[in-house]
C-alpha atoms as one frame of an Amber mdcrd trajectory, in Angstrom:
protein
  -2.324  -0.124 181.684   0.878   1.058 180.587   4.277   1.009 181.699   7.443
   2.633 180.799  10.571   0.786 181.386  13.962   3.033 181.176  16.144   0.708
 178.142  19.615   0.049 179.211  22.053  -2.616 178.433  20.974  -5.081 181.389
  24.342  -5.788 183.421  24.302  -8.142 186.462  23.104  -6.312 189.586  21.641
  -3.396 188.054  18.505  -2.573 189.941  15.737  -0.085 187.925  12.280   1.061
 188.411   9.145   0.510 186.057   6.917   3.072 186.182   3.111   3.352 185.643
   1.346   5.744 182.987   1.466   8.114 185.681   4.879   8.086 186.805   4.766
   6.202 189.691   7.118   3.569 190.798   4.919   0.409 190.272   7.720  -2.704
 190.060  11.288  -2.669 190.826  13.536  -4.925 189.133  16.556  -6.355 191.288
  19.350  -7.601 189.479  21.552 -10.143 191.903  24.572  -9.758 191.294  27.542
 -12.612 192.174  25.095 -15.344 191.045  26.310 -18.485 189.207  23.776 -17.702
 186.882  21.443 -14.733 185.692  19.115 -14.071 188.417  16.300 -10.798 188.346
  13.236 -10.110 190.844  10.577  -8.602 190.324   9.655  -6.510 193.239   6.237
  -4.506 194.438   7.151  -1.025 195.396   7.042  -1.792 199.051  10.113  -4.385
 198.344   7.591  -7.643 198.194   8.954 -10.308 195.542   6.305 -11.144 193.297
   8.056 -13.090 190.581  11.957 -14.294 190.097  13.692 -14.265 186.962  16.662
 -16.797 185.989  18.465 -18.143 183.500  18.499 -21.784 183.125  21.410 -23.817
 183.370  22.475 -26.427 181.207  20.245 -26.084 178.515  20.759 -26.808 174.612
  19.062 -22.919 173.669  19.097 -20.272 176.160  16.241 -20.704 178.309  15.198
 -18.757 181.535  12.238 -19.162 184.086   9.785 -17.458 186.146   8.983 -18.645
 189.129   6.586 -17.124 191.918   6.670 -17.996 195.751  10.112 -20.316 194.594
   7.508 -22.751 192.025   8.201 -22.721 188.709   5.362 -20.504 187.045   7.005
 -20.406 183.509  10.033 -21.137 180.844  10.852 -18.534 178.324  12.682 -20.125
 175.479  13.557 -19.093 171.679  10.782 -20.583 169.381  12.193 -20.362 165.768
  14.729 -18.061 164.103  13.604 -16.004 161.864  15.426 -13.180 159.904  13.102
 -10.112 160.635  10.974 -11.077 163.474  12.344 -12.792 166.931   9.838 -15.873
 168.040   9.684 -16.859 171.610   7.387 -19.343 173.343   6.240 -18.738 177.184
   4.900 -22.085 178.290   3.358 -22.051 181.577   3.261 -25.086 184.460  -0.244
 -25.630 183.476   0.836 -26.416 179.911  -1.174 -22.778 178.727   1.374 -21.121
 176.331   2.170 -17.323 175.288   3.515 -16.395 171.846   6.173 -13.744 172.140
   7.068 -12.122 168.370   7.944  -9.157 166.680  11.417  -6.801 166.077  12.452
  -7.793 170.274  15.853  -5.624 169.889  13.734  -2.877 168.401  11.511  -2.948
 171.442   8.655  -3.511 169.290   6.699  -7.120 169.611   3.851  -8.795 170.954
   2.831 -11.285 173.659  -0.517 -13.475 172.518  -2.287 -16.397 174.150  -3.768
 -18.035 171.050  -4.060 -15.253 168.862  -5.976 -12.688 171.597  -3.109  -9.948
 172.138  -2.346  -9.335 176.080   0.766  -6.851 176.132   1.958  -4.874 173.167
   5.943  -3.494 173.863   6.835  -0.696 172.047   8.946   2.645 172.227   6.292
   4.498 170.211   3.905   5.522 173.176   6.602   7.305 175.389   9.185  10.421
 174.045  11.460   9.434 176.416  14.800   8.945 174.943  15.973   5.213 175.557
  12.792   4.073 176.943  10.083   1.234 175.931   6.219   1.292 176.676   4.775
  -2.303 177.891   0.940  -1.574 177.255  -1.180  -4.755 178.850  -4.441  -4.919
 177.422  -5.923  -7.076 179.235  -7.258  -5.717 182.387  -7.479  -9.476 183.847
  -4.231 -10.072 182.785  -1.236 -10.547 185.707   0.966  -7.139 184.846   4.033
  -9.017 186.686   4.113 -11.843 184.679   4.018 -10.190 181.304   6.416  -7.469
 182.316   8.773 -10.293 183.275   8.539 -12.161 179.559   9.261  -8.976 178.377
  12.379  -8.562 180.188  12.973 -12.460 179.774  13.044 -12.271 176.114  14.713
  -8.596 175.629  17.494 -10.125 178.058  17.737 -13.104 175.748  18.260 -11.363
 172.579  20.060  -9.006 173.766  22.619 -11.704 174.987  22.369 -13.524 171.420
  23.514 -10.726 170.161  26.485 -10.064 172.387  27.944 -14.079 171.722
């Protein structure tokens, strides 16, 4: 399944819709704004939180977690620098991790579990001017969860860049 997700610089608050391949509203994502630190849920369309977004504090890299029904579910951190590719590691509460990698400021990389692809991001599926395509593969795979490392890690570099 594919989704399109309209690519803006993320501020604080800003609240935007993700849209199926068919144009429907399928997730909203709720920036909270006036938060001591970076805060995001990921809504159903009928307003039901299904995963929350935020940025860890006090950490030596920049590090943010998912959690789901307040539990921790995952931490998104910066794996290695590298000079063309970003590398970011999703490790789960059950110790199962993701590999995140690939051109993250371009809007094109991919999100493995040892080596078997599960979401591909990219702007080449959709014409839409400032726009990004997150394609999950997987049909077992949980849509909300990968949608939210790919706004965990865009967010991230997008923020290295700013400092």
């Amino acid at each position: 399944m594919k989704y399109l997700v309209r690519d803006k610089i993320f501020a604080i608050g800003d609240d935007y819709w993700i849209e199926d391949e068919r144009g429907r509203h399928a997730f909203l994502v709720d920036g909270k704004a006036l938060r001591l630190r970076d805060t995001l849920e990921l809504k159903d369309p009928d307003g039901q939180i299904l995963v929350t977004l935020r940025q860890k504090m006090f950490s030596v890299r920049d590090t943010m977690t998912i959690e789901r029904d307040e539990r921790p579910l995952a931490t998104v951190r910066r794996k290695r620098l590298s000079l063309l590719r970003n590398h970011f590691r999703v490790t789960l509460v059950e110790g199962t991790g993701l590999d995140v990698s690939g051109r993250v400021l371009d809007r094109e990389f991919a999100v493995e579990y040892e080596g078997e692809l599960l979401a591909h991001i990219s702007r080449q599926w959709f014409h839409v001017r400032d726009a990004y395509a997150v394609n999950v593969v997987r049909e077992d795979a949980d849509a909300a969860l990968l949608l939210a490392v790919a706004v965990c890690v865009i967010r991230m570099a997008e923020r290295e860049r700013e400092d």
